Amino acid sequence: MKVGVPKEIKAHEYRVGLTPGAAREYVAAGHRVMIETNAGAGIGATDGDYRNAGATILTSAAEVFASSEMIVKVKEPQPAEWSQLREDQILFTYLHLAPDPEQAAGLLKSGCTAIAYETVTDAHGGLPLLAPMSEVAGRLAIEAAGSALKRSTGGRGLLIGGVPGVQPARIVVIGGGVVGTHAARMAAGLGAEVTIIDRSIIRLRELDELFEGRVRTRFSTIESVEEEVFAADAVIGAVLVPGASAPKLVRRSMLSSMRKRAVLVDVAIDQGGCFETSHPTTHADPTYEVDGIIHYCVANMPGAVPLTSSQALNNATLPFGLALANKGFSAVLENPHLRAGLNVHRGRLTYKAVAESLGLPFSPIEQAAA
């Protein structure tokens, strides 16, 4: 198969769909890999590195899209990209369609087959292609909170871990999944007072055992969320409903009861955000203030550490990408985990949660593939 990798064009996105090492694996499997020139510059990979891996360098994204049977990316396609997709192409990347009707419309119009990293599953019921970026984002969330808490950036003027004789920051993590676990680990490691809120008693037990009492756990209710958020110096929004829009767990009416210049870090912003006052920001301008509360809502947090992120992502996506390259759409029909990743096929939405979030018709894969 002809596999193409365009350079990412979303603002301050430095990751790459295939590292040179991953490209070499595709070439070794008998596929032709075409890389847009300088696509790997953000991770320090040169065109020469890709040539040494057996890839072909093309001079423009237009050439990549025109000559490829499968496009491998990192972030969701931008308007200039989805307009170049066509019916006989497979798109393999993060999509996050639920809060993005324009992108959904563009993909539906193109007729392409779009497989979303974030909804591909594994045998354990996990999300293996979302997990590595969730690990990175969870850890970065605490760095972001620490920076936003500094007085020079508008925050309360707190050091997350405090110092002897001075109380540390209170960090509340809403959601005990991969993002929340890694955020809590980082915050606790820095010496913060950490609470994780989740709706699963089973998960709370697991977290209690994992952290051996160093992190408090609370069952999620309206009351517990309010109590913890009002007392927090920083709140990490780490809620995930696979494929669907994130629930709004912190309403604007709650901000007035929070500590002034406290920080909200919304890691769920790719799925619409779990704070009512969230809207996407960029690495160039990451924060804004609403009712005296600092919001950090960067939609591609792992893009700040592209070398680590690209390597971690490629480790996870490689076996799935090779399966698609080897068998094409047949791999989706044969593999239930890739099937779970199918969001769009030939002008139809094939992921129920996305269709419901967008208020559009849902087509089961059997119907869409007929």
XYZ file of N, CA and C in Angstrom, residues 124-275:
456
model
N -8.678 -5.861 26.361
C -9.006 -5.596 27.762
C -10.054 -4.494 27.923
N -10.589 -4.033 26.802
C -11.576 -2.964 26.854
C -10.969 -1.581 26.965
N -9.648 -1.491 26.818
C -8.964 -0.203 26.904
C -8.908 0.510 25.571
N -8.288 1.682 25.584
C -8.111 2.505 24.387
C -6.610 2.667 24.156
N -5.977 1.682 23.513
C -4.510 1.618 23.459
C -3.840 2.742 22.688
N -4.552 3.378 21.747
C -3.942 4.459 20.977
C -4.169 5.819 21.619
N -5.131 5.880 22.531
C -5.343 7.098 23.298
C -4.451 7.117 24.534
N -4.194 5.921 25.085
C -3.483 5.817 26.363
C -2.128 6.527 26.398
N -1.246 6.349 25.388
C 0.064 7.006 25.510
C -0.012 8.522 25.552
N -0.934 9.113 24.779
C -1.062 10.565 24.816
C -1.771 11.020 26.090
N -2.624 10.148 26.631
C -3.264 10.467 27.908
C -2.228 10.469 29.023
N -1.277 9.540 28.938
C -0.192 9.509 29.927
C 0.619 10.796 29.874
N 0.956 11.207 28.650
C 1.724 12.447 28.486
C 0.913 13.653 28.960
N -0.355 13.730 28.538
C -1.192 14.882 28.890
C -1.426 14.963 30.395
N -1.615 13.811 31.037
C -1.817 13.816 32.483
C -0.616 14.379 33.216
N 0.556 14.000 32.795
C 1.773 14.504 33.440
C 1.982 15.988 33.137
N 1.723 16.370 31.871
C 1.871 17.778 31.511
C 0.851 18.670 32.214
N -0.309 18.091 32.551
C -1.350 18.885 33.203
C -0.854 19.487 34.504
N -0.043 18.750 35.233
C 0.473 19.261 36.499
C 1.534 20.326 36.254
N 2.343 20.138 35.219
C 3.296 21.190 34.857
C 2.539 22.470 34.475
N 1.464 22.297 33.708
C 0.665 23.455 33.298
C 0.034 24.137 34.500
N -0.486 23.335 35.429
C -1.093 23.907 36.633
C -0.057 24.655 37.450
N 1.135 24.085 37.584
C 2.192 24.731 38.347
C 2.591 26.067 37.753
N 2.663 26.098 36.410
C 3.009 27.353 35.745
C 1.894 28.378 35.902
N 0.632 27.942 35.732
C -0.492 28.869 35.814
C -0.727 29.374 37.232
N -0.282 28.626 38.225
C -0.443 29.062 39.618
C 0.552 30.153 40.014
N 1.578 30.352 39.205
C 2.555 31.390 39.523
C 1.905 32.775 39.400
N 2.267 33.670 40.273
C 1.679 35.020 40.247
C 2.027 35.747 38.961
N 3.194 35.479 38.413
C 3.628 36.159 37.194
C 2.772 35.803 35.995
N 2.054 34.680 36.074
C 1.169 34.285 34.984
C -0.302 34.446 35.360
N -0.559 35.150 36.468
C -1.924 35.446 36.865
C -2.498 34.568 37.950
N -1.745 33.564 38.404
C -2.249 32.621 39.385
C -2.144 33.106 40.818
N -2.403 32.181 41.757
C -2.475 32.517 43.171
C -1.100 32.765 43.790
N -0.044 32.378 43.088
C 1.291 32.568 43.643
C 1.725 31.415 44.525
N 1.286 30.198 44.159
C 1.582 29.012 44.962
C 2.618 28.113 44.305
N 3.463 27.514 45.132
C 4.335 26.432 44.699
C 3.598 25.129 44.982
N 3.465 24.257 43.976
C 2.630 23.066 44.127
C 2.992 22.262 45.371
N 4.269 22.038 45.601
C 4.675 21.198 46.728
C 4.891 21.944 48.026
N 4.753 23.261 48.008
C 5.037 24.047 49.207
C 6.487 23.901 49.629
N 6.780 24.281 50.861
C 8.096 24.094 51.480
C 7.841 23.740 52.948
N 8.848 23.268 53.669
C 8.622 22.931 55.084
C 7.983 24.086 55.856
N 6.912 23.792 56.520
C 6.202 24.796 57.296
C 5.137 25.545 56.532
N 5.019 25.287 55.225
C 4.028 25.965 54.387
C 3.197 24.918 53.665
N 1.875 25.073 53.729
C 0.981 24.089 53.140
C 1.142 24.019 51.623
N 1.153 22.801 51.046
C 1.246 22.669 49.588
C -0.079 23.010 48.922
N -0.059 23.028 47.617
C -1.284 23.282 46.849
C -2.234 22.093 46.960
N -3.530 22.393 46.873
C -4.559 21.349 46.837
C -4.937 21.124 45.372
N -4.672 19.917 44.900
C -4.952 19.563 43.512
C -6.110 18.571 43.489
N -7.137 18.876 42.735
C -8.279 17.984 42.570
C -8.296 17.468 41.134
N -8.353 16.158 40.994
C -8.367 15.518 39.685
C -9.748 14.890 39.492
N -10.470 15.354 38.496
C -11.801 14.801 38.211
C -11.660 13.764 37.108
N -11.803 12.498 37.484
C -11.625 11.394 36.544
C -10.412 10.570 36.923
N -10.633 9.287 37.155
C -9.542 8.429 37.615
C -8.996 7.491 36.564
N -9.136 7.860 35.297
C -8.601 7.039 34.215
C -7.109 7.266 34.007
N -6.643 7.080 32.786
C -5.214 7.197 32.494
C -4.718 8.612 32.751
N -5.424 9.609 32.231
C -5.011 11.005 32.446
C -4.984 11.328 33.924
N -6.074 11.022 34.618
C -6.175 11.353 36.032
C -5.136 10.664 36.880
N -4.857 9.407 36.575
C -3.865 8.649 37.344
C -2.476 9.259 37.200
N -2.126 9.615 35.972
C -0.788 10.183 35.750
C -0.685 11.602 36.291
N -1.774 12.349 36.226
C -1.765 13.683 36.834
C -1.587 13.572 38.346
N -2.320 12.648 38.965
C -2.215 12.463 40.412
C -0.821 12.002 40.809
N -0.238 11.126 40.013
C 1.111 10.648 40.322
C 2.117 11.798 40.314
N 2.010 12.654 39.292
C 2.920 13.794 39.200
C 2.706 14.763 40.359
N 1.436 15.063 40.655
C 1.129 16.028 41.712
C 1.572 15.512 43.068
N 1.303 14.245 43.343
C 1.713 13.662 44.621
C 3.225 13.613 44.730
N 3.890 13.325 43.602
C 5.348 13.288 43.603
C 5.970 14.629 43.929
N 5.272 15.703 43.582
C 5.762 17.047 43.877
C 5.415 17.498 45.285
N 4.598 16.684 45.967
C 4.261 17.013 47.344
C 2.930 17.693 47.537
N 2.101 17.741 46.497
C 0.794 18.385 46.616
C -0.161 17.525 47.444
N -1.224 18.157 47.913
C -2.333 17.440 48.532
C -3.316 17.110 47.416
N -3.513 15.832 47.131
C -4.216 15.412 45.922
C -5.487 14.629 46.252
N -6.564 14.951 45.542
C -7.812 14.204 45.624
C -8.245 13.800 44.223
N -8.615 12.539 44.053
C -9.166 12.056 42.783
C -10.651 11.778 42.983
N -11.459 12.288 42.063
C -12.902 12.053 42.087
C -13.275 11.180 40.903
N -14.045 10.128 41.161
C -14.469 9.240 40.075
C -15.813 8.613 40.432
N -16.524 8.127 39.406
C -17.840 7.533 39.630
C -17.784 6.028 39.848
N -16.611 5.433 39.692
C -16.479 3.985 39.832
C -15.850 3.631 41.173
N -16.599 2.927 42.007
C -16.054 2.482 43.279
C -14.889 1.520 43.050
N -15.029 0.661 42.053
C -13.955 -0.288 41.752
C -12.676 0.459 41.402
N -12.794 1.486 40.571
C -11.605 2.259 40.189
C -11.034 3.010 41.386
N -11.886 3.529 42.255
C -11.397 4.228 43.445
C -10.634 3.281 44.358
N -11.097 2.042 44.461
C -10.356 1.053 45.257
C -8.982 0.795 44.652
N -8.957 0.668 43.320
C -7.681 0.435 42.640
C -6.718 1.596 42.879
N -7.232 2.818 42.801
C -6.392 3.997 43.003
C -5.916 4.093 44.447
N -6.767 3.744 45.377
C -6.383 3.761 46.783
C -5.227 2.799 47.039
N -5.302 1.623 46.432
C -4.221 0.647 46.575
C -2.963 1.115 45.846
N -3.150 1.678 44.658
C -2.003 2.132 43.868
C -1.202 3.203 44.594
N -1.879 4.162 45.190
C -1.199 5.290 45.828
C -0.932 5.070 47.312
N -1.400 3.957 47.845
C -1.109 3.576 49.234
C -1.393 4.706 50.218
N -2.532 5.365 50.019
C -2.957 6.399 50.952
C -2.357 7.773 50.728
N -1.475 7.927 49.754
C -0.856 9.235 49.505
C -1.794 10.177 48.751
N -2.875 9.619 48.195
C -3.858 10.402 47.459
C -5.240 10.070 48.010
N -6.062 11.089 48.259
C -7.431 10.876 48.709
C -8.309 10.517 47.519
N -9.311 9.686 47.758
C -10.274 9.361 46.713
C -11.680 9.695 47.207
N -12.514 10.180 46.281
C -13.903 10.485 46.624
C -14.816 10.043 45.491
N -15.958 9.494 45.873
C -16.967 9.140 44.885
C -17.594 10.424 44.338
N -17.843 10.424 43.038
C -18.333 11.633 42.377
C -19.832 11.823 42.573
N -20.180 12.898 43.258
C -21.553 13.376 43.358
C -21.519 14.883 43.145
N -22.668 15.497 42.969
C -22.697 16.954 42.839
C -22.051 17.600 44.063
N -22.387 17.076 45.235
C -21.874 17.641 46.477
C -20.366 17.484 46.592
N -19.851 16.269 46.309
C -18.409 16.049 46.467
C -17.606 16.870 45.463
N -18.125 16.992 44.241
C -17.428 17.811 43.242
C -17.379 19.257 43.701
N -18.490 19.780 44.171
C -18.509 21.170 44.636
C -17.558 21.369 45.806
N -17.600 20.497 46.794
C -16.738 20.649 47.966
C -15.267 20.663 47.573
N -14.881 19.758 46.717
C -13.470 19.660 46.339
C -13.041 20.807 45.434
N -13.875 21.154 44.469
C -13.530 22.238 43.541
C -13.434 23.568 44.275
N -14.352 23.834 45.199
C -14.330 25.103 45.923
C -13.082 25.247 46.792
N -12.525 24.125 47.256
C -11.359 24.175 48.135
C -10.042 24.013 47.389
N -10.098 23.828 46.075
C -8.904 23.499 45.298
C -8.121 24.737 44.874
N -6.829 24.551 44.746
C -5.977 25.559 44.108
C -5.890 25.308 42.606
N -5.987 24.016 42.226
C -5.997 23.656 40.807
C -6.882 22.437 40.622
N -7.670 22.454 39.546
C -8.551 21.338 39.208
C -8.141 20.816 37.833
N -7.906 19.512 37.757
C -7.546 18.868 36.494
C -8.774 18.142 35.967
N -9.276 18.547 34.816
C -10.424 17.883 34.200
C -9.941 16.732 33.351
N -10.196 15.500 33.806
C -9.670 14.313 33.136
C -10.777 13.311 32.838
N -11.946 13.811 32.473
C -13.105 12.958 32.242
C -13.142 12.517 30.784
N -13.463 11.236 30.571
C -13.533 10.712 29.203
C -14.771 9.852 29.038
N -15.566 10.171 28.010
C -16.628 9.285 27.534
C -16.226 8.944 26.105
N -15.714 7.732 25.838
C -15.111 7.417 24.537
C -15.943 7.865 23.349
N -15.339 8.725 22.529
C -15.973 9.190 21.305
C -16.980 10.298 21.473
N -17.558 10.443 22.669
C -18.638 11.408 22.880
C -18.115 12.705 23.483
N -18.972 13.723 23.497
C -18.617 14.985 24.132
C -18.479 14.792 25.637
N -17.505 15.468 26.238
C -17.287 15.354 27.678
C -18.422 16.030 28.441
N -18.839 15.471 29.575
C -19.874 16.120 30.392
C -19.321 17.368 31.070
N -20.166 18.373 31.265
C -19.747 19.616 31.914
C -19.912 19.469 33.427
N -18.835 19.221 34.114
C -18.900 18.934 35.547
C -18.638 20.150 36.427
N -18.035 21.184 35.861
C -17.845 22.438 36.596
C -18.556 23.533 35.817
N -19.638 24.046 36.416
C -20.445 25.068 35.769
C -19.918 26.465 36.083
N -20.265 27.415 35.245
C -19.790 28.788 35.462
C -20.254 29.321 36.817
N -21.454 28.937 37.230
C -21.975 29.411 38.512
C -21.109 28.983 39.696
N -20.272 27.946 39.488
C -19.413 27.463 40.561
C -18.146 28.304 40.720
N -17.754 29.019 39.679
C -16.469 29.727 39.701
C -16.405 30.773 40.805
N -17.523 31.418 41.080
C -17.527 32.483 42.089
C -17.262 31.948 43.489
N -17.454 30.649 43.700
C -17.210 30.050 45.018
C -15.823 29.426 45.124
N -15.066 29.450 44.036
C -13.708 28.902 44.063
C -12.728 29.915 44.643
N -11.545 29.440 44.988
C -10.488 30.333 45.445
C -10.070 31.243 44.293
N -9.959 32.525 44.556
C -9.589 33.460 43.507
C -8.215 33.114 42.934
N -8.159 33.178 41.612
C -6.951 32.880 40.838
C -6.533 31.409 40.961
N -7.500 30.556 41.284
C -7.269 29.120 41.170
C -7.209 28.773 39.685
N -6.823 27.543 39.392
C -6.558 27.145 38.006
C -7.428 25.955 37.619
N -8.000 26.014 36.425
C -8.682 24.884 35.808
C -7.865 24.434 34.604
N -7.456 23.154 34.588
C -6.745 22.583 33.448
C -7.666 21.548 32.815
N -8.131 21.835 31.610
C -9.124 20.971 30.967
C -8.452 20.067 29.938
N -8.100 18.853 30.385
C -7.459 17.904 29.475
C -8.490 17.279 28.533
N -9.764 17.426 28.851
C -10.836 16.875 28.011
C -11.260 17.840 26.904
N -10.496 18.897 26.668
C -10.908 19.930 25.723
C -11.048 19.392 24.298
N -10.266 18.340 23.940
C -10.407 17.730 22.619
C -11.807 17.188 22.389
N -12.473 16.811 23.473
C -13.830 16.275 23.374
C -14.861 17.305 23.841
N -14.514 18.576 23.725
C -15.445 19.644 24.058
C -15.241 20.250 25.433
N -14.443 19.583 26.281
C -14.132 20.124 27.599
C -15.131 19.720 28.657
N -14.650 19.573 29.902
C -15.538 19.184 31.004
C -15.825 20.341 31.958
N -15.386 21.562 31.603
C -15.752 22.768 32.335
C -16.615 23.625 31.406
